[in-house]
Short mmCIF file of C-alpha atoms in Angstrom, two decimals:
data_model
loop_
_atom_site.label_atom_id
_atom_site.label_comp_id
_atom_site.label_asym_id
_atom_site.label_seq_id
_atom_site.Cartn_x
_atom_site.Cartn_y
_atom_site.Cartn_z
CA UNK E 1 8.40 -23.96 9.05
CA UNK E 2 8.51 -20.08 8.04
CA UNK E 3 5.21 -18.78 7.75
CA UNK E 4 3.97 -15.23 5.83
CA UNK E 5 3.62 -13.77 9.74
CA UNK E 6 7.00 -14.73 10.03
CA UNK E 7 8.16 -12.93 6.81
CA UNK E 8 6.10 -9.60 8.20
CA UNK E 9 7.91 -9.64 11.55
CA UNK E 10 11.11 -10.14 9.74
CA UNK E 11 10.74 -7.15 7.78
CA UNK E 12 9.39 -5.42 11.06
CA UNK E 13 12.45 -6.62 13.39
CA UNK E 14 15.60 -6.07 10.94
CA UNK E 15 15.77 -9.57 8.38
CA UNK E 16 16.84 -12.36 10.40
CA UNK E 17 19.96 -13.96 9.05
CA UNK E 18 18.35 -17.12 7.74
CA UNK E 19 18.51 -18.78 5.05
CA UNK E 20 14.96 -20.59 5.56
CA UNK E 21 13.15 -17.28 5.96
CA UNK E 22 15.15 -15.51 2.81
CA UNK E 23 14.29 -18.81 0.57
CA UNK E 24 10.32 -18.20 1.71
CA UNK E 25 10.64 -14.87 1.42
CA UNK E 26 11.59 -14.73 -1.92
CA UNK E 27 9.09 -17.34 -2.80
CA UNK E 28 6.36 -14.81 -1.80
CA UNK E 29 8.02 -12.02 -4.20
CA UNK E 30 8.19 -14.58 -7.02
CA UNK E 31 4.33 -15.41 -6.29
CA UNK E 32 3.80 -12.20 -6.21
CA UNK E 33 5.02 -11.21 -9.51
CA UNK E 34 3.18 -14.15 -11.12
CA UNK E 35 -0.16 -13.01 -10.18
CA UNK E 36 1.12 -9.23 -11.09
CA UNK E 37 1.56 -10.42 -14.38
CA UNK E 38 -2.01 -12.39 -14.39
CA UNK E 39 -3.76 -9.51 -13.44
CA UNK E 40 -2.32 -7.25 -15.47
CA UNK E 41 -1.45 -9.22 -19.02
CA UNK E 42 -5.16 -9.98 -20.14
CA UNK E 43 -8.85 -8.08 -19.66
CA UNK E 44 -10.43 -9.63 -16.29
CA UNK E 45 -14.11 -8.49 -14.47
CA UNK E 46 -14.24 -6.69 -11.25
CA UNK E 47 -15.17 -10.26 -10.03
CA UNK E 48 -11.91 -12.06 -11.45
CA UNK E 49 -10.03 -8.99 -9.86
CA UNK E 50 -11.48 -9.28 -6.68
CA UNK E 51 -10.52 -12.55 -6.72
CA UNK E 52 -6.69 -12.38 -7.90
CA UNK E 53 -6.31 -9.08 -5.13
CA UNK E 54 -7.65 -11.76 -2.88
CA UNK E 55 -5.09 -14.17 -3.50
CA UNK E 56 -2.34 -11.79 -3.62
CA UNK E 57 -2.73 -10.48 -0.20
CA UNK E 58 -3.68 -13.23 1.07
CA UNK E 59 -7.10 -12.06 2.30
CA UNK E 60 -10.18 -11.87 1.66
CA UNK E 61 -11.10 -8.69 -0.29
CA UNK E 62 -14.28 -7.13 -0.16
CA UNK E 63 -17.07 -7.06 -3.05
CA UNK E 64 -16.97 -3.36 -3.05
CA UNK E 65 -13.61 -3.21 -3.52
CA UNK E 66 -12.79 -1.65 -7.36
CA UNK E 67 -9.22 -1.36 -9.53
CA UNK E 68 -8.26 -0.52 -12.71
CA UNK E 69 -5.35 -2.57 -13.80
CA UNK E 70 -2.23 -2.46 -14.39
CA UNK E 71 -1.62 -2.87 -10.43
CA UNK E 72 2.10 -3.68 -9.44
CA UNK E 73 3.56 -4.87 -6.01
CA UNK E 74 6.57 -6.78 -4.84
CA UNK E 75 5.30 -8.16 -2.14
CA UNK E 76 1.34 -8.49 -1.67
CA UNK E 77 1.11 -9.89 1.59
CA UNK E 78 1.29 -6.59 3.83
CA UNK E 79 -1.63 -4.93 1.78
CA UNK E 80 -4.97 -4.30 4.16
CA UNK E 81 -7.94 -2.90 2.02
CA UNK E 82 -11.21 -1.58 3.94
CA UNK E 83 -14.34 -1.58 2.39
CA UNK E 84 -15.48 0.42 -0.81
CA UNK E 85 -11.68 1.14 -1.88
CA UNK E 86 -10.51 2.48 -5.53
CA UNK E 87 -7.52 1.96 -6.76
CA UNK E 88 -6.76 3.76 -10.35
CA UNK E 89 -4.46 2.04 -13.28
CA UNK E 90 -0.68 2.37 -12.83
CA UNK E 91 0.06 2.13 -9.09
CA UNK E 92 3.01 0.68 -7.37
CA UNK E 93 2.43 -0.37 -3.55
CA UNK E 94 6.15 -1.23 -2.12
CA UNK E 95 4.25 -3.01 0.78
CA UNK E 96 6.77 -5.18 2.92
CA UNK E 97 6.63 -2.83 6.08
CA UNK E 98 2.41 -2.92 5.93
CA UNK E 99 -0.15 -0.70 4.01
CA UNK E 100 -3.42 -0.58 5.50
CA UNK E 101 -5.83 1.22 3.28
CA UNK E 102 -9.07 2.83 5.45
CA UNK E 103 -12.58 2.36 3.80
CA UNK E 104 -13.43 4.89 0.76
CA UNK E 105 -11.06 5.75 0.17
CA UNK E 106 -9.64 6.87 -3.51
CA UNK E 107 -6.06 6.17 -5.16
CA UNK E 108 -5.56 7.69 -8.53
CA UNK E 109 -3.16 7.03 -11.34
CA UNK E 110 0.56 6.04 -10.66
CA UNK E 111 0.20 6.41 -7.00
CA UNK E 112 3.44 5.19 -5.42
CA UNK E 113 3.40 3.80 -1.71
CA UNK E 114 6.51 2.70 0.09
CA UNK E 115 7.60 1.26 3.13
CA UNK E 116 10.86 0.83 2.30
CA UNK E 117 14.10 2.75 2.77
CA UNK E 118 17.63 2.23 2.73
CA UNK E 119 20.54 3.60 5.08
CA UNK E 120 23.01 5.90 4.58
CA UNK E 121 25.82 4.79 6.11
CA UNK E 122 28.51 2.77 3.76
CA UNK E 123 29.38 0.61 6.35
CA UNK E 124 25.82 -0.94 6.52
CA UNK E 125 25.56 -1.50 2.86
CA UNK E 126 22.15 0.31 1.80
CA UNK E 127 20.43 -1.89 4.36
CA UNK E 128 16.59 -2.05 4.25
CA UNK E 129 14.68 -0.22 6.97
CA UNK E 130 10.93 -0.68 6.80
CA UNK E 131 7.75 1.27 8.24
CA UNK E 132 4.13 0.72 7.28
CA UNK E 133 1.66 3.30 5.65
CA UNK E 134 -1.58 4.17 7.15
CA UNK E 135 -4.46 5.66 4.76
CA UNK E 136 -7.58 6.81 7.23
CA UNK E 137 -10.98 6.30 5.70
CA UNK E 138 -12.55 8.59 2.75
CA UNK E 139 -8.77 9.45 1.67
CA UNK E 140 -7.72 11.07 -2.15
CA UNK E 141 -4.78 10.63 -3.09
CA UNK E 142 -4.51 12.32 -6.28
CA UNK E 143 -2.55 11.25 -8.98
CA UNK E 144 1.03 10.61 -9.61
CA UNK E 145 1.71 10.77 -5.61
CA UNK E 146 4.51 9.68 -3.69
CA UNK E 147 3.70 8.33 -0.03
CA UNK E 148 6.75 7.83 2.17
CA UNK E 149 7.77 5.17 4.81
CA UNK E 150 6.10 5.51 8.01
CA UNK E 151 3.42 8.33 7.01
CA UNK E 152 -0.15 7.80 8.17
CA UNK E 153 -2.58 9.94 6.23
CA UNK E 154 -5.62 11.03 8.56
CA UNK E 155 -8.97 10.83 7.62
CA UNK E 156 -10.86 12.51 4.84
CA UNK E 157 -7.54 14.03 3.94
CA UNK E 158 -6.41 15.13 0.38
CA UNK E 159 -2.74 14.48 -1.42
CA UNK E 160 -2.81 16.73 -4.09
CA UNK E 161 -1.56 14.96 -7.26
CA UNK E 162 2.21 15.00 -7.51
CA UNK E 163 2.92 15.63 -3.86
CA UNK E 164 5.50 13.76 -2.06
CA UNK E 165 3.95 13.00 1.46
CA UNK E 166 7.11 12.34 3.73
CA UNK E 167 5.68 13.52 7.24
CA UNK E 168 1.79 12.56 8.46
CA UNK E 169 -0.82 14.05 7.01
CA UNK E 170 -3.84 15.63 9.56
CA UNK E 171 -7.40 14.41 9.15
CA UNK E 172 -9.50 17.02 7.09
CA UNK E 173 -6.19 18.93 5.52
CA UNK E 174 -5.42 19.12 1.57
CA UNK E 175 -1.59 18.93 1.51
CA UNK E 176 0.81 19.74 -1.66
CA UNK E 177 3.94 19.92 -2.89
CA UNK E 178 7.33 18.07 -2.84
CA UNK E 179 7.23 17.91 0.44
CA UNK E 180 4.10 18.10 0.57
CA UNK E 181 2.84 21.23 3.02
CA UNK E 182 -0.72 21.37 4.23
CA UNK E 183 -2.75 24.11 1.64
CA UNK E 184 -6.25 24.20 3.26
CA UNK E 185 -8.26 22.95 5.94
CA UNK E 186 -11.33 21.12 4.67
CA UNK E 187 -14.70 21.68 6.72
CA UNK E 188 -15.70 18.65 9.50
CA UNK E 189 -18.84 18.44 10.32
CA UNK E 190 -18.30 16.92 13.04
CA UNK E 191 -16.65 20.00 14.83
CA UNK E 192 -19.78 22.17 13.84
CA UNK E 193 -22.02 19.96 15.64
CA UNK E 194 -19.67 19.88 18.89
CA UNK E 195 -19.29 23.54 18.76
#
């Protein structure tokens, strides 16, 4: 039997040609449109959306954990959310090659995150290539933002609203732009005390 694990390492390893793991597959879009539309068709406390972002990853999601619907995804399964997490109304997490979102950190409106692409080539028919997104801890990503396949954005890092982030993003930078180019340095702590 085809598990969600086996879904995630299909996506991971090129999708297998089988027709057990494409049926369950899209099952687990389906499911996750229905609960899409439950969350975001009628008013629900932070409780009740705990508890529907709980059953559409598939995990548990913690009590400090805060969104302001609508939410969409197309998937649902590949979505890891840290402690203390906002997520602003209007996103769009594409999250079949993994998102894994570090604790505090801050998502504003109409964020985009994808993990999909497709090729180029003709003769491979705009086949899917996946690669997960990685947001450190005490990230902002502002506002109508775009993050590519395969970025990780580093810790207390800023995306500036409207940037496009299609390379990785250093901890402690504000980046900008379409692409988006690193603008300033933000001060660490951290260093001050080592120095």
């Amino acid at each position: 039997m085809v598990t969600v694990k086996d879904i995630i390492t299909g996506f991971r390893e090129g999708e297998p040609n089988d027709a057990e793991w494409h049926n369950y597959a899209n099952f687990l879009f389906q499911e996750a449109i229905r609960i899409g539309m439950e969350l975001n068709n009628q008013y629900h406390t932070p409780e009740e959306i705990r508890e529907i972002m709980s059953r559409l990853t598939g995990r548990y999601v913690d009590d400090s954990f805060r969104l302001f619907p609508p939410f969409y995804t197309d998937f649902g399964k590949n979505i890891h959310i840290g402690k203390d997490v906002f997520i602003n109304s209007g996103c769009h997490f594409q999250d079949q090659g993994g998102i894994e979102i570090g604790d505090g950190a801050l998502i504003g409106h109409n964020v985009v995150l994808a993990t999909i692409n497709h090729d180029l080539l003709p003769a491979n028919n705009r086949r899917n290539h996946y690669a997960p997104i990685k947001i450190g801890a005490h990230v902002w990503i502002g506002s109508n933002s775009t993050i590519l396949p395969g970025v990780t954005i580093g810790d207390w890092a800023v995306v500036a609203a409207g940037a496009v982030a299609a390379k990785d993003v250093p901890p402690f930078t504000v980046v900008g732009g379409v692409p988006a180019k690193i603008i300033k340095t933000i001060e660490n702590p951290e260093r001050k005390e080592a120095g």
